Every structure is written in structure tokens, then in C-alpha cells.
Coordinates of N, CA, C and O in Angstrom, one line a residue:
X22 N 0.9 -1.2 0.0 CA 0.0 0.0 0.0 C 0.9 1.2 0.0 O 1.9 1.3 0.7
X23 N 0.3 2.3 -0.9 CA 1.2 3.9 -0.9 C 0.2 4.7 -0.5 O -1.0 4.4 -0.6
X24 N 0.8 5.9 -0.2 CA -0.1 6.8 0.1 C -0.3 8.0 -1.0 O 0.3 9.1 -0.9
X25 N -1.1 7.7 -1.9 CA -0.7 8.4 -3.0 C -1.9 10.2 -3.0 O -3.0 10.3 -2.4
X26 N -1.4 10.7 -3.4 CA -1.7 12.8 -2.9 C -1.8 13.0 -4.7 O -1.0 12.7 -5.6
X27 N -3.1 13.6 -4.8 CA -3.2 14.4 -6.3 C -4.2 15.1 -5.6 O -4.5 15.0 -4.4
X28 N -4.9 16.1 -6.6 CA -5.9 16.9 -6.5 C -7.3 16.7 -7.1 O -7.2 17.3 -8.1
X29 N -8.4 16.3 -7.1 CA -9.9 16.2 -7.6 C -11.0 17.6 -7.2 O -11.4 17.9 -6.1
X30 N -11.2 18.0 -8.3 CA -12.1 19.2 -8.6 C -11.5 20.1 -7.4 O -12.4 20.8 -6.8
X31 N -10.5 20.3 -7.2 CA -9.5 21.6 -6.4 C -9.7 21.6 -5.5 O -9.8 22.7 -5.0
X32 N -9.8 20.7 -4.9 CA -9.1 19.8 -3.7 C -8.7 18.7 -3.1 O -9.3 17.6 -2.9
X33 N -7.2 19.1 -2.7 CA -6.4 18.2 -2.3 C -6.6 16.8 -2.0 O -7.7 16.8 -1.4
X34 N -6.4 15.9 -1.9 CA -7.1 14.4 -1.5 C -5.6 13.5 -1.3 O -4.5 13.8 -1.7
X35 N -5.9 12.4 -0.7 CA -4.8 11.5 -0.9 C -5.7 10.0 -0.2 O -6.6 10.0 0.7
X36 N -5.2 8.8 -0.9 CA -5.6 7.5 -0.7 C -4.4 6.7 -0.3 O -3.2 6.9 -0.5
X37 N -5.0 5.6 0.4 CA -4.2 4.7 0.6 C -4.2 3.4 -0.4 O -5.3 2.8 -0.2
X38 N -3.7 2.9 -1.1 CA -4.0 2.1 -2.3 C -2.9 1.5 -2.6 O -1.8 1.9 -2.4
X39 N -3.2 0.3 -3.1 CA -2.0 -0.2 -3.8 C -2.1 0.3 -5.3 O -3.0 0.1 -6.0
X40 N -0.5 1.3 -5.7 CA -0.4 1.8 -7.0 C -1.3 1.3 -8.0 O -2.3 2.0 -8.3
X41 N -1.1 0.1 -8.6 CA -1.7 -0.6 -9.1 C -3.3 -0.6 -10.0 O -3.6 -0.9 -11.2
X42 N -4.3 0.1 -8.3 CA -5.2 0.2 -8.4 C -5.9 1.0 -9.7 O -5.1 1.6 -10.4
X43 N -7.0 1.2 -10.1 CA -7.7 2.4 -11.3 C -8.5 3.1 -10.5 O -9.6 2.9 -10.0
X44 N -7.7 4.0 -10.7 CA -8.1 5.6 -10.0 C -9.8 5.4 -10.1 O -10.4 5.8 -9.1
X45 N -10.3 5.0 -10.9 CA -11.9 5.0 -10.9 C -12.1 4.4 -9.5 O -12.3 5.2 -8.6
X46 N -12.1 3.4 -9.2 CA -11.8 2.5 -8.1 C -11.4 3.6 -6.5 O -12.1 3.4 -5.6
X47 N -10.6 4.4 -6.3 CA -10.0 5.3 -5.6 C -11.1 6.2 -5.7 O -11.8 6.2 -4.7
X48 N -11.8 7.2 -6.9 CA -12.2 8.3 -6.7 C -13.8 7.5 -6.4 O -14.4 8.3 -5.6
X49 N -14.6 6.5 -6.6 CA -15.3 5.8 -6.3 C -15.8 5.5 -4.5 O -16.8 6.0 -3.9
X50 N -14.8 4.3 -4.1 CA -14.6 3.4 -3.1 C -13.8 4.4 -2.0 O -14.3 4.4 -0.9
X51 N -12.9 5.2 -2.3 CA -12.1 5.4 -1.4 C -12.5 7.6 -1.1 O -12.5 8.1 0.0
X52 N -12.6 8.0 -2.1 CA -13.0 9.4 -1.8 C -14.3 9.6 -2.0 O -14.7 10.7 -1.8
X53 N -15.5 8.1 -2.4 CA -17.3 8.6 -1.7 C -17.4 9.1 -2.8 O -17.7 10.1 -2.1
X54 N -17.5 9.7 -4.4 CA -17.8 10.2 -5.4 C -18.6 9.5 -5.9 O -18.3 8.3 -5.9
X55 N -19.8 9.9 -6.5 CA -20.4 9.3 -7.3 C -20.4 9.2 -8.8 O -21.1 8.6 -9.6
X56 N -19.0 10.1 -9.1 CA -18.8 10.5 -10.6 C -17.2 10.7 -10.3 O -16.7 11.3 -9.4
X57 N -16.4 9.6 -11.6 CA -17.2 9.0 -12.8 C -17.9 7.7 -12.3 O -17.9 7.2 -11.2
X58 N -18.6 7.2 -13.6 CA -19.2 5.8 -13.2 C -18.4 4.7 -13.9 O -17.5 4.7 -14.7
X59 N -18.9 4.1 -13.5 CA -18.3 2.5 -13.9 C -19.2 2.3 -15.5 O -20.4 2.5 -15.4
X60 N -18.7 2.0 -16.6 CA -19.3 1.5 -17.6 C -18.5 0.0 -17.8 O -18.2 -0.7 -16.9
X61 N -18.0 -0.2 -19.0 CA -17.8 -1.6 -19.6 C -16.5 -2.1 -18.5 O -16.4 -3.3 -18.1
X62 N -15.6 -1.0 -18.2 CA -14.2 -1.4 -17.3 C -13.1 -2.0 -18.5 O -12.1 -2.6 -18.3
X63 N -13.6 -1.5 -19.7 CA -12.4 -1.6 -20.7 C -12.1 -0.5 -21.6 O -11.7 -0.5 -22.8
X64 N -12.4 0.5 -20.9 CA -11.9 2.1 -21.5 C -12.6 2.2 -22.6 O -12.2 3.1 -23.4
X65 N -13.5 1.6 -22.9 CA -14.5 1.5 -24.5 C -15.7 2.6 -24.3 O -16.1 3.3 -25.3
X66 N -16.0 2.7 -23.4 CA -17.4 3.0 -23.5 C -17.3 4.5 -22.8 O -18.4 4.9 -22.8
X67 N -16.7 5.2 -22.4 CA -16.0 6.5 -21.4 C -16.9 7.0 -20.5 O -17.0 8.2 -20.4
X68 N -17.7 6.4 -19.7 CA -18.4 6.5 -18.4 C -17.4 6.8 -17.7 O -17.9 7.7 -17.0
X69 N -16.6 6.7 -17.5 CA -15.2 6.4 -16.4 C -14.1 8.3 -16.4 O -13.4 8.9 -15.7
X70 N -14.8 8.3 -17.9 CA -13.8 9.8 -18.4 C -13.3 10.6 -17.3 O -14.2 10.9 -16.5
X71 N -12.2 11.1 -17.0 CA -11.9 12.2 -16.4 C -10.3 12.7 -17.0 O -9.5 12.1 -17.7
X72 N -10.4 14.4 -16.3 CA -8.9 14.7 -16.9 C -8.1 15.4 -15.9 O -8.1 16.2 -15.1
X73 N -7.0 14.3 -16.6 CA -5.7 14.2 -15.9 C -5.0 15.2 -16.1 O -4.3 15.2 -17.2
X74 N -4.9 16.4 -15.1 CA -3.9 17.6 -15.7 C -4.6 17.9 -17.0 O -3.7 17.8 -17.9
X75 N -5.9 18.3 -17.7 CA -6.7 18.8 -18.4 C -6.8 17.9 -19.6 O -7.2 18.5 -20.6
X76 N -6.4 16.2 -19.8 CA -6.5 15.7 -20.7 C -7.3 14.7 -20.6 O -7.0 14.0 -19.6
X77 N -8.3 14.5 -21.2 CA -9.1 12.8 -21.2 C -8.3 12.0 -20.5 O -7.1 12.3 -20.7
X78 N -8.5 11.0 -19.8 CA -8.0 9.4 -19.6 C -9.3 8.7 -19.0 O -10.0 9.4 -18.3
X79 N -9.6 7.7 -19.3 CA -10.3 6.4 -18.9 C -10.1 5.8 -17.2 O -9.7 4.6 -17.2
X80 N -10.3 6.3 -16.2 CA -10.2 5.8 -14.9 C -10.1 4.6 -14.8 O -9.0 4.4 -14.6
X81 N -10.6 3.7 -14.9 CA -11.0 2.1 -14.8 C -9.9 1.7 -15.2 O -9.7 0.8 -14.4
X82 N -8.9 2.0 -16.2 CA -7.5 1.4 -16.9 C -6.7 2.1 -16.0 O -5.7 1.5 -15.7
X83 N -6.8 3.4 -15.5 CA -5.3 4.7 -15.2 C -5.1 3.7 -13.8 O -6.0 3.1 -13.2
X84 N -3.6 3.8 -13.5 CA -3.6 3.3 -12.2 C -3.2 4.5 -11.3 O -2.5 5.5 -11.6
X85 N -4.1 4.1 -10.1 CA -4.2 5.4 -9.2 C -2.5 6.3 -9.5 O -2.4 7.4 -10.0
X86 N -1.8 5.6 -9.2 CA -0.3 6.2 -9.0 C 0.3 7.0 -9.7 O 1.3 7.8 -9.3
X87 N -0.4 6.9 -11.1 CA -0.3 7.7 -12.4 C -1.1 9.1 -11.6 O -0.5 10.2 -11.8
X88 N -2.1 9.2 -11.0 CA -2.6 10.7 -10.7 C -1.9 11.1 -9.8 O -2.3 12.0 -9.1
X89 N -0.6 10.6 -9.3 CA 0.0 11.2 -7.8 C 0.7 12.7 -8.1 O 1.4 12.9 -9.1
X90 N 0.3 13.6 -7.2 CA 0.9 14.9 -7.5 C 0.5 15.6 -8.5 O 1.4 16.3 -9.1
X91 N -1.1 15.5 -9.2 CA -1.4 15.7 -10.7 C -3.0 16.4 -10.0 O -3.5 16.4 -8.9
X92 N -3.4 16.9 -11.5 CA -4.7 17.6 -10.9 C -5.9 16.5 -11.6 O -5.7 16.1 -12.8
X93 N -7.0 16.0 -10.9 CA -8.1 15.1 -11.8 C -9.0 16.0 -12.0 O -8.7 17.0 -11.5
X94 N -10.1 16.0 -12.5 CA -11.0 16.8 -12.7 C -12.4 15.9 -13.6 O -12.3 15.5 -14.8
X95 N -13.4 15.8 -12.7 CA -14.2 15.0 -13.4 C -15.8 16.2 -13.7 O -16.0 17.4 -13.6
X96 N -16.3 15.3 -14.1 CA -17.3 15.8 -14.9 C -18.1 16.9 -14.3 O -18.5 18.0 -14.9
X97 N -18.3 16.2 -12.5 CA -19.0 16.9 -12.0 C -18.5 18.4 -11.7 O -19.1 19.5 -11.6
X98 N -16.7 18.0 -11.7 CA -15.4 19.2 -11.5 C -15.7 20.3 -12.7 O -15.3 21.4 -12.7
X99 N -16.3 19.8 -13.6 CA -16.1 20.7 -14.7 C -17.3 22.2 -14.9 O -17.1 23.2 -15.6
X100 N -18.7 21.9 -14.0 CA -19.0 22.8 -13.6 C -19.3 23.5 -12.2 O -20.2 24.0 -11.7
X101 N -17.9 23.3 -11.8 CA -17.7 24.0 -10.3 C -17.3 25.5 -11.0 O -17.0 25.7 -12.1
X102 N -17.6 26.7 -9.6 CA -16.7 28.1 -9.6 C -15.4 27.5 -9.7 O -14.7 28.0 -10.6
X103 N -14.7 26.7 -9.3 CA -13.1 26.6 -9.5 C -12.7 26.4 -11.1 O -11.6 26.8 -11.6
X104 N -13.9 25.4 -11.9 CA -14.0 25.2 -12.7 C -13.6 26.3 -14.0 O -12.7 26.3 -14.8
X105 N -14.9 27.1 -13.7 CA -15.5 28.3 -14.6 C -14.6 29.3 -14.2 O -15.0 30.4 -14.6
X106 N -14.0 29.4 -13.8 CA -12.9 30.7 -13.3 C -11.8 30.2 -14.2 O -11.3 31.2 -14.7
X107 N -11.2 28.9 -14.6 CA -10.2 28.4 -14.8 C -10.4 28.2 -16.8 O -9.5 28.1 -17.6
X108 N -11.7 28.3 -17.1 CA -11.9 27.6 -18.9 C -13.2 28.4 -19.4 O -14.3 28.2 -18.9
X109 N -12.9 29.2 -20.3 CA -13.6 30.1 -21.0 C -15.2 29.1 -21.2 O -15.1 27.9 -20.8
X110 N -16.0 29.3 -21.4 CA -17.4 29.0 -21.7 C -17.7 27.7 -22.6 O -18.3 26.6 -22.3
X111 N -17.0 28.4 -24.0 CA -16.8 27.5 -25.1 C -15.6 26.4 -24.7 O -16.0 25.3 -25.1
X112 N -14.6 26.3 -24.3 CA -13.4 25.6 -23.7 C -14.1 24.6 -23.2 O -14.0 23.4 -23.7
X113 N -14.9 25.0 -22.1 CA -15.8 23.7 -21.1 C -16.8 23.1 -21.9 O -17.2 21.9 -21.7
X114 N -17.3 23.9 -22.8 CA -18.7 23.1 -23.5 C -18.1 21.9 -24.6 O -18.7 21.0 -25.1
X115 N -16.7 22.2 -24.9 CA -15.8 21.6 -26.2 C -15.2 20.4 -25.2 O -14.9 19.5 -25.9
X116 N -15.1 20.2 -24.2 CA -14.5 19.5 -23.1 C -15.4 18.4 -22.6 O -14.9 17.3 -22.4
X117 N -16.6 18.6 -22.4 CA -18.0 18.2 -22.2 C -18.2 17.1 -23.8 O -18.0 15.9 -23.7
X118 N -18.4 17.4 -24.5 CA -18.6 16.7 -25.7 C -17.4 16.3 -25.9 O -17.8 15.1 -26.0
X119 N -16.0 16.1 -26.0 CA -15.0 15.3 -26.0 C -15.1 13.9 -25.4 O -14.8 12.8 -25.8
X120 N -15.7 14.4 -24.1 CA -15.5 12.9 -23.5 C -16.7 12.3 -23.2 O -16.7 11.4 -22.4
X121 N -18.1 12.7 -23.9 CA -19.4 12.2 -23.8 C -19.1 11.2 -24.7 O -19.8 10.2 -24.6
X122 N -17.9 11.1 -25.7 CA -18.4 9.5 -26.5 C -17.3 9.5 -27.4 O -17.1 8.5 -28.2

């Protein structure tokens, strides 16, 4: 087990986990989120979507360890004030449809 520290929707968090694990799994089971969700669990279907330091990845595949020291930002992150302060209007709405499918 590590104690791995990244950030989710702008703020700080840290799990105990074996690296290994898929951050979906962590932001799920271990930080009480309801989002992302679980779909197929083979990165096919992007239920799972979130962004890593502002890029798509598939949760379910990422292993937690890969978000250590990194910013996540999921869906529900994407219309917070921390959100909207940070990505023009059109940015977030182009961001939103990226990873709907």
C-alpha cells in the first residue's frame, strides 16, 4: 500500500492504495464520489472519463499512481466556480462533448 496525494475538482485528497489500483476505483470506493461511473471497465465505453492535468483518460484502466501529484477533474469538476474561473465557456462546453463519447 502507498499513500498516493493528487488533486480532484480543487481539492487536495490523498488515498491509501496499492499503485496498481484504477483511480476510478479510488475516486469511487475510497473518496465517496459518485462520478465518474463505472461502464464496460475496458476504457471502450468513457463512463469512467476524467482529466488528468486537463487531458481525457479512462479511470478504470489509469492506475491510481499515475494521478500522484497531478490535478483530476471530473465531470461533475467541470461545472464548479473553481472550474468556470479556470476555462472560457466555449473551452468547457468543447471539453464536455470530447468525452461524452
Amino acid at each position: 500500500m502507498a499513500m498516493i496525494r493528487f488533486t480532484v475538482d480543487g481539492k487536495r485528497v490523498s488515498v491509501e492504495a496499492q499503485p496498481e489500483m484504477p483511480l476510478l476505483y479510488a475516486l469511487r470506493g475510497d473518496l465517496g464520489l459518485d462520478n465518474p461511473h463505472f461502464g464496460c471497465g475496458l476504457a471502450q465505453c468513457g463512463a469512467c472519463t476524467v482529466h488528468l492535468d486537463g487531458e481525457p483518460v479512462r479511470s478504470c484502466v489509469l492506475p491510481v499512481s499515475a494521478a500522484s501529484g497531478r490535478t483530476v477533474t471530473t465531470l461533475k469538476g467541470l461545472g464548479t466556480r473553481y472550474r468556470r474561473r479556470m476555462w472560457p465557456r466555449g473551452c468547457r462546453n468543447a471539453a464536455i462533448a470530447s468525452t461524452a463519447g
